[in-house]
XYZ file of C-alpha atoms in Angstrom:
488
model
C -2.812 -14.913 34.278
C -2.788 -16.950 31.107
C 0.256 -17.926 29.140
C 0.151 -17.739 25.315
C -0.215 -21.250 24.003
C 3.023 -21.577 22.094
C 6.269 -19.633 21.698
C 7.089 -18.289 18.209
C 7.795 -20.729 15.405
C 6.381 -23.752 17.238
C 3.312 -24.102 15.009
C 4.823 -25.280 11.807
C 3.995 -27.437 8.795
C 6.203 -28.641 5.995
C 6.600 -26.307 3.027
C 4.831 -28.751 0.686
C 1.606 -26.944 1.392
C 0.458 -23.538 2.567
C -1.667 -23.488 5.739
C -2.637 -20.564 8.005
C -3.414 -21.273 11.624
C -4.390 -17.840 12.798
C -3.072 -17.575 16.303
C -5.877 -16.604 18.607
C -4.668 -14.927 21.793
C -6.578 -15.071 25.005
C -9.383 -17.297 23.756
C -7.550 -19.758 21.562
C -9.179 -20.661 18.295
C -7.870 -21.454 14.864
C -8.554 -20.321 11.334
C -7.213 -22.482 8.600
C -6.805 -21.309 5.109
C -5.329 -23.600 2.423
C -3.760 -21.764 -0.509
C -3.242 -23.668 -3.751
C -1.647 -20.725 -5.453
C 1.681 -21.448 -7.125
C 4.800 -19.840 -5.828
C 4.691 -16.827 -8.039
C 4.571 -13.078 -7.574
C 2.210 -10.596 -9.051
C 2.474 -7.388 -10.937
C 0.470 -4.283 -11.227
C 0.162 -2.535 -14.559
C 1.807 0.474 -12.928
C 5.515 -0.349 -12.594
C 7.178 -0.150 -9.253
C 9.499 2.766 -8.509
C 12.994 1.883 -9.752
C 14.539 2.568 -6.289
C 13.531 3.571 -2.781
C 15.211 6.950 -3.305
C 13.127 7.830 -6.359
C 9.813 7.697 -4.463
C 8.114 11.054 -4.739
C 4.504 10.662 -3.668
C 3.651 9.156 -0.341
C 0.188 8.502 1.206
C -0.741 10.739 4.092
C -0.642 8.083 6.813
C 1.596 5.125 7.236
C -0.636 3.582 9.862
C -3.370 2.743 7.377
C -1.210 -0.075 5.962
C -0.677 -1.775 9.266
C -3.199 -3.436 11.646
C -2.561 -4.562 15.198
C -2.977 -8.153 14.029
C -0.408 -7.659 11.234
C 2.041 -6.066 13.697
C 1.445 -8.868 16.195
C 2.511 -11.460 13.511
C 5.493 -9.412 12.500
C 6.797 -9.050 16.109
C 6.038 -12.700 16.805
C 8.419 -13.648 14.013
C 11.149 -11.082 15.011
C 11.195 -12.266 18.581
C 11.897 -15.790 17.403
C 15.146 -14.698 15.740
C 17.940 -16.110 17.886
C 20.210 -13.397 19.324
C 18.201 -10.595 17.792
C 20.119 -7.418 18.683
C 19.248 -3.724 18.557
C 21.007 -3.178 15.162
C 19.250 -6.102 13.488
C 15.961 -5.135 14.978
C 16.340 -1.566 13.749
C 17.187 -2.671 10.153
C 14.284 -5.140 10.000
C 11.771 -2.557 11.210
C 13.136 0.215 8.977
C 12.701 -1.983 5.972
C 9.297 -3.288 6.947
C 7.935 0.216 7.593
C 9.639 2.010 4.687
C 7.347 3.677 2.143
C 9.077 1.880 -0.730
C 8.373 -1.618 0.569
C 4.883 -0.625 1.745
C 3.935 0.458 -1.769
C 5.750 -2.599 -3.159
C 3.602 -4.929 -1.028
C 0.371 -3.098 -1.918
C 1.091 -3.426 -5.676
C 1.658 -7.143 -5.293
C -1.483 -7.569 -3.181
C -3.637 -5.686 -5.651
C -2.242 -7.110 -8.914
C -3.267 -10.035 -11.074
C -0.178 -10.795 -13.221
C 2.989 -12.641 -12.414
C 6.075 -10.531 -11.811
C 9.801 -11.301 -11.926
C 11.931 -10.597 -8.846
C 13.172 -7.007 -9.109
C 16.711 -5.836 -8.625
C 15.600 -3.988 -5.489
C 14.341 -7.200 -3.915
C 17.487 -9.037 -4.929
C 19.573 -6.267 -3.322
C 17.505 -6.348 -0.170
C 17.964 -10.081 0.287
C 21.667 -9.680 -0.397
C 21.953 -7.019 2.315
C 20.624 -9.586 4.871
C 23.048 -12.237 3.738
C 25.907 -9.873 4.585
C 24.755 -9.110 8.140
C 22.322 -11.842 9.275
C 22.893 -15.544 9.925
C 20.499 -17.604 7.838
C 17.536 -18.922 9.790
C 13.865 -19.700 9.144
C 12.826 -16.625 11.031
C 15.073 -14.314 9.057
C 13.762 -15.779 5.761
C 10.198 -15.180 6.992
C 10.991 -11.617 7.983
C 12.344 -10.907 4.478
C 9.186 -12.565 3.059
C 7.063 -10.166 5.078
C 9.029 -7.167 3.850
C 8.830 -7.950 0.108
C 5.577 -9.969 0.291
C 7.018 -13.108 -1.357
C 6.577 -16.704 -0.082
C 9.450 -17.841 2.099
C 10.218 -20.707 -0.269
C 10.993 -18.122 -2.970
C 13.065 -15.997 -0.617
C 15.052 -19.045 0.441
C 15.872 -20.035 -3.109
C 16.997 -16.453 -3.958
C 19.033 -16.482 -0.696
C 20.727 -19.677 -1.844
C 21.367 -18.233 -5.313
C 23.161 -15.225 -3.941
C 25.021 -17.269 -1.338
C 26.347 -19.559 -4.106
C 27.570 -16.568 -6.188
C 24.922 -16.466 -8.905
C 24.522 -13.033 -10.494
C 21.232 -11.251 -10.106
C 18.630 -11.917 -12.802
C 18.022 -9.598 -15.732
C 15.114 -7.178 -15.426
C 13.302 -8.598 -18.477
C 13.361 -12.226 -17.361
C 10.415 -14.013 -15.759
C 12.693 -15.875 -13.402
C 11.146 -16.592 -10.081
C 12.794 -18.969 -7.729
C 14.507 -21.136 -10.363
C 17.012 -23.492 -8.819
C 20.481 -22.597 -9.979
C 23.038 -25.327 -10.343
C 26.429 -23.708 -9.658
C 29.643 -24.786 -11.350
C 30.862 -27.258 -8.730
C 32.473 -30.622 -8.780
C 30.792 -33.287 -10.939
C 30.349 -35.571 -7.945
C 28.432 -32.947 -5.981
C 26.541 -31.832 -9.044
C 25.159 -35.353 -9.502
C 23.680 -35.222 -5.981
C 22.706 -31.548 -6.012
C 18.966 -32.094 -6.662
C 18.826 -34.811 -4.085
C 20.578 -32.713 -1.443
C 18.413 -29.738 -2.197
C 15.171 -31.767 -1.810
C 16.456 -33.051 1.536
C 17.120 -29.551 2.662
C 13.647 -28.458 1.579
C 12.073 -31.202 3.505
C 13.952 -30.145 6.658
C 12.910 -26.528 6.441
C 9.715 -25.726 8.208
C 8.012 -22.350 7.944
C 5.477 -20.996 10.325
C 2.320 -20.657 8.282
C 0.418 -18.933 11.072
C 2.315 -15.898 9.697
C 1.190 -16.450 6.119
C -0.890 -13.259 6.139
C 2.392 -11.415 5.917
C 3.297 -12.870 2.502
C 0.285 -14.617 0.960
C -2.473 -12.470 -0.533
C -4.705 -15.558 -0.738
C -4.933 -15.511 3.058
C -7.695 -13.274 4.313
C -7.374 -11.475 7.637
C -9.683 -12.874 10.383
C -13.038 -11.324 10.853
C -13.166 -8.805 13.726
C -15.101 -9.829 16.811
C -16.418 -6.922 18.896
C -17.702 -7.727 22.376
C -18.352 -4.048 23.152
C -20.851 -1.563 21.818
C -19.239 0.836 19.331
C -20.596 4.196 18.216
C -19.093 6.459 15.545
C -20.911 9.458 14.134
C -17.686 11.253 13.263
C -16.231 9.352 10.363
C -16.126 5.892 8.741
C -13.276 4.426 10.780
C -13.878 1.034 12.334
C -12.298 -0.632 15.302
C -9.353 -2.852 14.100
C -9.214 -6.588 14.546
C -8.085 -7.149 18.206
C -7.836 -10.032 20.611
C -9.920 -9.324 23.683
C -9.222 -10.946 27.008
C -10.412 -10.720 30.605
C -6.973 -11.255 32.098
C -3.312 -10.676 31.364
C -1.317 -13.065 29.159
C 2.340 -13.648 30.093
C 4.780 -13.538 27.211
C 6.801 -16.709 26.919
C 10.026 -14.864 27.660
C 8.918 -13.626 31.054
C 10.325 -15.553 33.992
C 7.511 -17.209 36.023
C 6.473 -15.630 39.355
C 8.540 -16.469 42.351
C 6.760 -19.314 44.169
C 7.699 -18.028 47.589
C 5.211 -15.126 46.953
C 2.323 -17.479 46.190
C 0.699 -17.931 49.556
C -2.656 -17.514 51.241
C -4.348 -17.081 54.637
C -5.290 -19.877 57.143
C -8.616 -18.383 58.128
C -11.123 -20.972 59.275
C -14.068 -18.495 59.611
C -13.952 -17.216 55.982
C -11.926 -14.167 57.159
C -14.610 -12.773 59.455
C -12.342 -12.021 62.485
C -10.424 -9.307 60.709
C -7.107 -11.070 61.456
C -6.598 -12.349 57.900
C -2.964 -12.364 56.840
C -3.865 -11.261 53.296
C -5.827 -8.286 54.624
C -2.830 -7.526 56.898
C -0.597 -7.167 53.794
C -2.606 -3.986 52.954
C -1.328 -0.741 54.330
C -3.662 0.236 57.207
C -5.905 -2.729 56.448
C -8.062 -3.725 53.500
C -9.294 -0.432 51.876
C -12.693 -1.743 50.650
C -16.069 -1.607 52.429
C -19.413 -2.686 51.027
C -17.741 -3.294 47.651
C -16.338 0.220 47.336
C -12.970 1.903 47.934
C -13.072 3.917 51.180
C -9.747 5.661 50.719
C -7.427 6.271 47.752
C -4.150 7.359 49.353
C -2.993 3.752 49.644
C -0.446 1.320 48.320
C -1.328 -1.824 46.458
C -4.431 -3.769 47.321
C -3.936 -7.447 48.395
C -6.782 -9.908 48.153
C -7.345 -13.494 49.154
C -6.699 -16.158 46.507
C -6.882 -19.840 45.681
C -4.162 -20.601 48.169
C -6.331 -19.366 51.057
C -8.632 -21.519 53.177
C -11.501 -19.132 52.719
C -14.038 -19.406 49.896
C -15.237 -17.056 47.150
C -17.557 -15.238 49.519
C -14.697 -13.921 51.563
C -14.984 -10.142 52.192
C -11.388 -9.595 50.890
C -12.154 -10.632 47.298
C -13.954 -7.529 46.066
C -11.970 -6.825 42.908
C -11.755 -10.460 41.651
C -15.514 -10.943 42.315
C -16.604 -7.752 40.614
C -18.834 -8.388 37.602
C -17.139 -7.525 34.302
C -20.231 -6.445 32.359
C -19.346 -5.376 28.849
C -22.797 -3.895 28.269
C -22.035 -1.176 30.823
C -19.522 0.472 28.482
C -19.351 1.800 24.948
C -16.397 2.577 22.707
C -17.153 5.840 20.827
C -15.374 8.100 18.432
C -14.513 11.527 19.898
C -14.252 14.618 17.713
C -10.503 15.167 18.380
C -9.074 12.379 20.515
C -9.685 9.275 18.464
C -11.592 6.426 20.211
C -12.676 6.767 23.798
C -14.744 4.881 26.368
C -17.884 6.012 28.112
C -20.068 4.448 30.764
C -23.707 3.662 29.959
C -24.661 3.418 33.636
C -24.069 5.603 36.691
C -20.929 4.654 38.631
C -20.613 5.467 42.327
C -17.524 6.949 43.822
C -15.123 4.270 44.959
C -16.467 1.564 42.681
C -14.218 -0.804 40.802
C -14.685 -0.021 37.100
C -12.308 -2.239 35.144
C -8.865 -3.765 35.008
C -6.130 -2.825 32.553
C -4.986 -6.008 30.752
C -2.585 -6.912 27.953
C 0.459 -9.024 27.133
C 2.958 -8.996 29.959
C 6.493 -8.316 28.615
C 9.937 -8.130 30.177
C 11.994 -5.047 29.553
C 14.155 -6.303 26.685
C 11.219 -7.504 24.632
C 9.399 -4.217 25.266
C 12.449 -2.212 24.152
C 12.696 -4.240 20.938
C 8.980 -3.737 20.153
C 9.315 -0.051 20.913
C 11.289 0.417 17.698
C 8.362 -0.813 15.578
C 5.748 1.032 17.647
C 7.650 4.334 17.385
C 7.818 4.122 13.615
C 4.063 3.498 13.377
C 3.107 5.885 16.261
C 1.166 3.061 17.843
C -0.046 2.374 21.371
C 2.009 2.684 24.500
C 2.995 0.371 27.283
C 1.681 0.418 30.809
C 4.614 -0.004 33.181
C 3.995 -2.059 36.287
C 6.515 -0.035 38.239
C 4.847 0.632 41.551
C 7.274 0.007 44.365
C 10.372 -0.159 42.169
C 13.297 2.240 42.587
C 15.407 3.330 39.672
C 18.173 0.835 40.370
C 15.705 -1.999 39.679
C 13.946 -0.608 36.643
C 15.199 -3.489 34.508
C 13.000 -5.870 36.544
C 9.829 -3.905 35.736
C 7.314 -5.690 33.553
C 4.840 -3.914 31.324
C 1.528 -4.569 29.621
C 1.366 -4.285 25.836
C -2.285 -3.790 24.914
C -1.781 -3.039 21.232
C -3.177 -6.430 20.199
C -4.180 -8.384 23.349
C -6.432 -6.107 25.329
C -9.762 -5.194 26.834
C -11.826 -2.023 26.617
C -9.343 -0.158 28.758
C -7.166 0.047 25.658
C -9.324 2.918 24.501
C -9.343 5.025 27.732
C -8.234 8.573 27.072
C -6.067 10.788 29.197
C -7.307 13.697 31.274
C -5.527 16.049 33.648
C -8.733 15.951 35.728
C -9.720 12.308 35.354
C -12.665 10.539 36.848
C -10.699 7.290 37.295
C -7.661 6.493 39.415
C -5.314 3.486 38.973
C -4.303 1.273 41.882
C -2.105 -1.816 41.714
C -3.487 -5.001 43.280
C -2.450 -8.646 43.845
C -4.483 -11.789 43.907
C -2.803 -15.079 42.927
C 0.758 -13.764 42.693
C 2.190 -11.426 45.309
C 5.483 -11.114 43.429
C 5.847 -7.358 42.963
C 6.728 -7.850 39.265
C 3.227 -9.292 38.602
C 1.144 -6.445 39.898
C -2.194 -5.877 38.211
C -3.901 -2.490 37.635
C -7.430 -1.631 38.680
C -9.415 1.483 37.726
C -11.648 2.956 40.412
C -14.123 5.874 40.171
C -12.762 8.802 42.174
C -16.100 10.557 42.120
C -19.701 9.820 41.097
C -19.788 9.342 37.307
C -23.109 9.926 35.507
C -24.206 7.673 32.642
C -22.985 8.713 29.169
C -19.795 10.283 30.655
C -16.434 9.567 29.082
C -14.079 7.587 31.332
C -10.546 8.953 31.618
C -7.448 8.575 33.713
C -4.156 10.457 34.129
C -1.443 8.984 31.971
C 1.219 10.826 34.104
C 3.370 11.135 31.007
C 6.709 12.840 31.436
C 7.369 13.894 27.888
C 7.677 17.261 26.156
C 6.118 15.616 23.005
C 2.832 14.825 24.724
C 0.097 17.109 23.435
C -3.142 17.167 25.386
C -6.731 18.044 24.424
C -8.346 16.966 27.687
C -10.053 20.442 27.831
C -9.664 20.657 31.586
C -8.971 23.948 33.320
C -6.369 21.921 35.302
C -4.457 20.823 32.137
C -0.764 20.471 32.901
C 0.500 20.208 29.331
C -0.961 23.053 27.247
C 0.896 26.203 28.293
C -0.214 28.241 25.298
C -2.499 28.269 22.206
C 0.114 26.733 19.885
C -0.454 23.169 21.073
C -3.637 21.984 19.387
C -3.121 18.325 18.663
C -3.684 15.384 20.957
C -1.702 12.338 20.005
C -3.199 9.477 21.941
C -0.873 6.920 20.475
C 2.412 8.747 20.957
C 4.989 6.407 22.511
C 5.159 6.902 26.201
C 5.187 5.243 29.570
C 1.919 5.369 31.544
C 2.397 5.169 35.278
C 0.365 3.801 38.146
C -0.879 6.153 40.847
């Protein structure tokens, strides 16, 4: 497993210039965009609604205003807020995803004229002063909500904190430093003190896409074939990876579970300790699964004395050939995955990968994902009883992912999920493999059973074995409905 290169708010530059270092997950690369735009806002010729409550017309879908990359940056900043609790997290996400502030941001992005700070923006910032301790991350979160540079938000924040009344609607004030009525001694040094403070403040400009319209989103890279003859939707910008990435808040694997075999004959005598970890022995033969009613699969690893040709390294040695699969648009289930080659029963097909999260981080992200009806988590809960659910890790494949992100559900699937272990045998760090449970012809959609226990899940798998559709009234399949997918 890889570990993301830096925790939130570690890549910073001084606020004397604007620089975007687009964080590249999995395969780290940087995109730098320098913005020379002044710290000003913009205005559309159509005025903003006077208040959130006066909004009458709303677009049909909220999701069109949010991309996985945008949400990744937003969550990265939220998770850097010290002592972020459920109430704060809820307020931040409610404001960020509200129709009023969505349309406010769109007007600023699409406008060409400068715009004074509105009373609504002023009130929003004031509401955070009352409930949130001031921090760089909080300022950046407000910047993302109202689409203003963090320097501007900080100056407004200071104005309100020092007791300055809000600006008049017809002024062109934007971030003007206010000198309060304080002692003459302090007033003489006010500018100097403020400049020192500004030099100490460091904003994370890898997040600049959230508040600077001069920063363009990165160009999408697509390692898989994509086919869409249904509509004009395109695959969003995603970070593709071949292996899981561990979130910086996840406790490292227990070293006592990192061990290997002592086989001197490259595991040929069938007495390998790694193979013995498997229930009833290693369940693979000639590169294929010979039984499916098994527990997790344990393979040899870098701690073992055997080499890469060991017979107990089938999954890790399987070729990940992107050209064997295609992402395609289905008529009624969104995106799906199909195989372009024939797959034999028992063959390893792919691994499910994403960002590995601990339960608290997953719960905080869930608030945002629920509001946007975005992708679900994959719980690594095999072998855990209910009393230890808090120790379960999960994979978030909303942004960091591979092609398995697009696999659809079926009540009669052609894939099964089986947990497996290679480097780490700590039960928390189980990995998930997809195997073919029957012969799969080329051009067939690949599916697995989500095993969702929710009355809200609506299925269009079309199988005669469908467990969810009990009558004709359920006609919609919501692939992205928040849920927990389980391992077989």
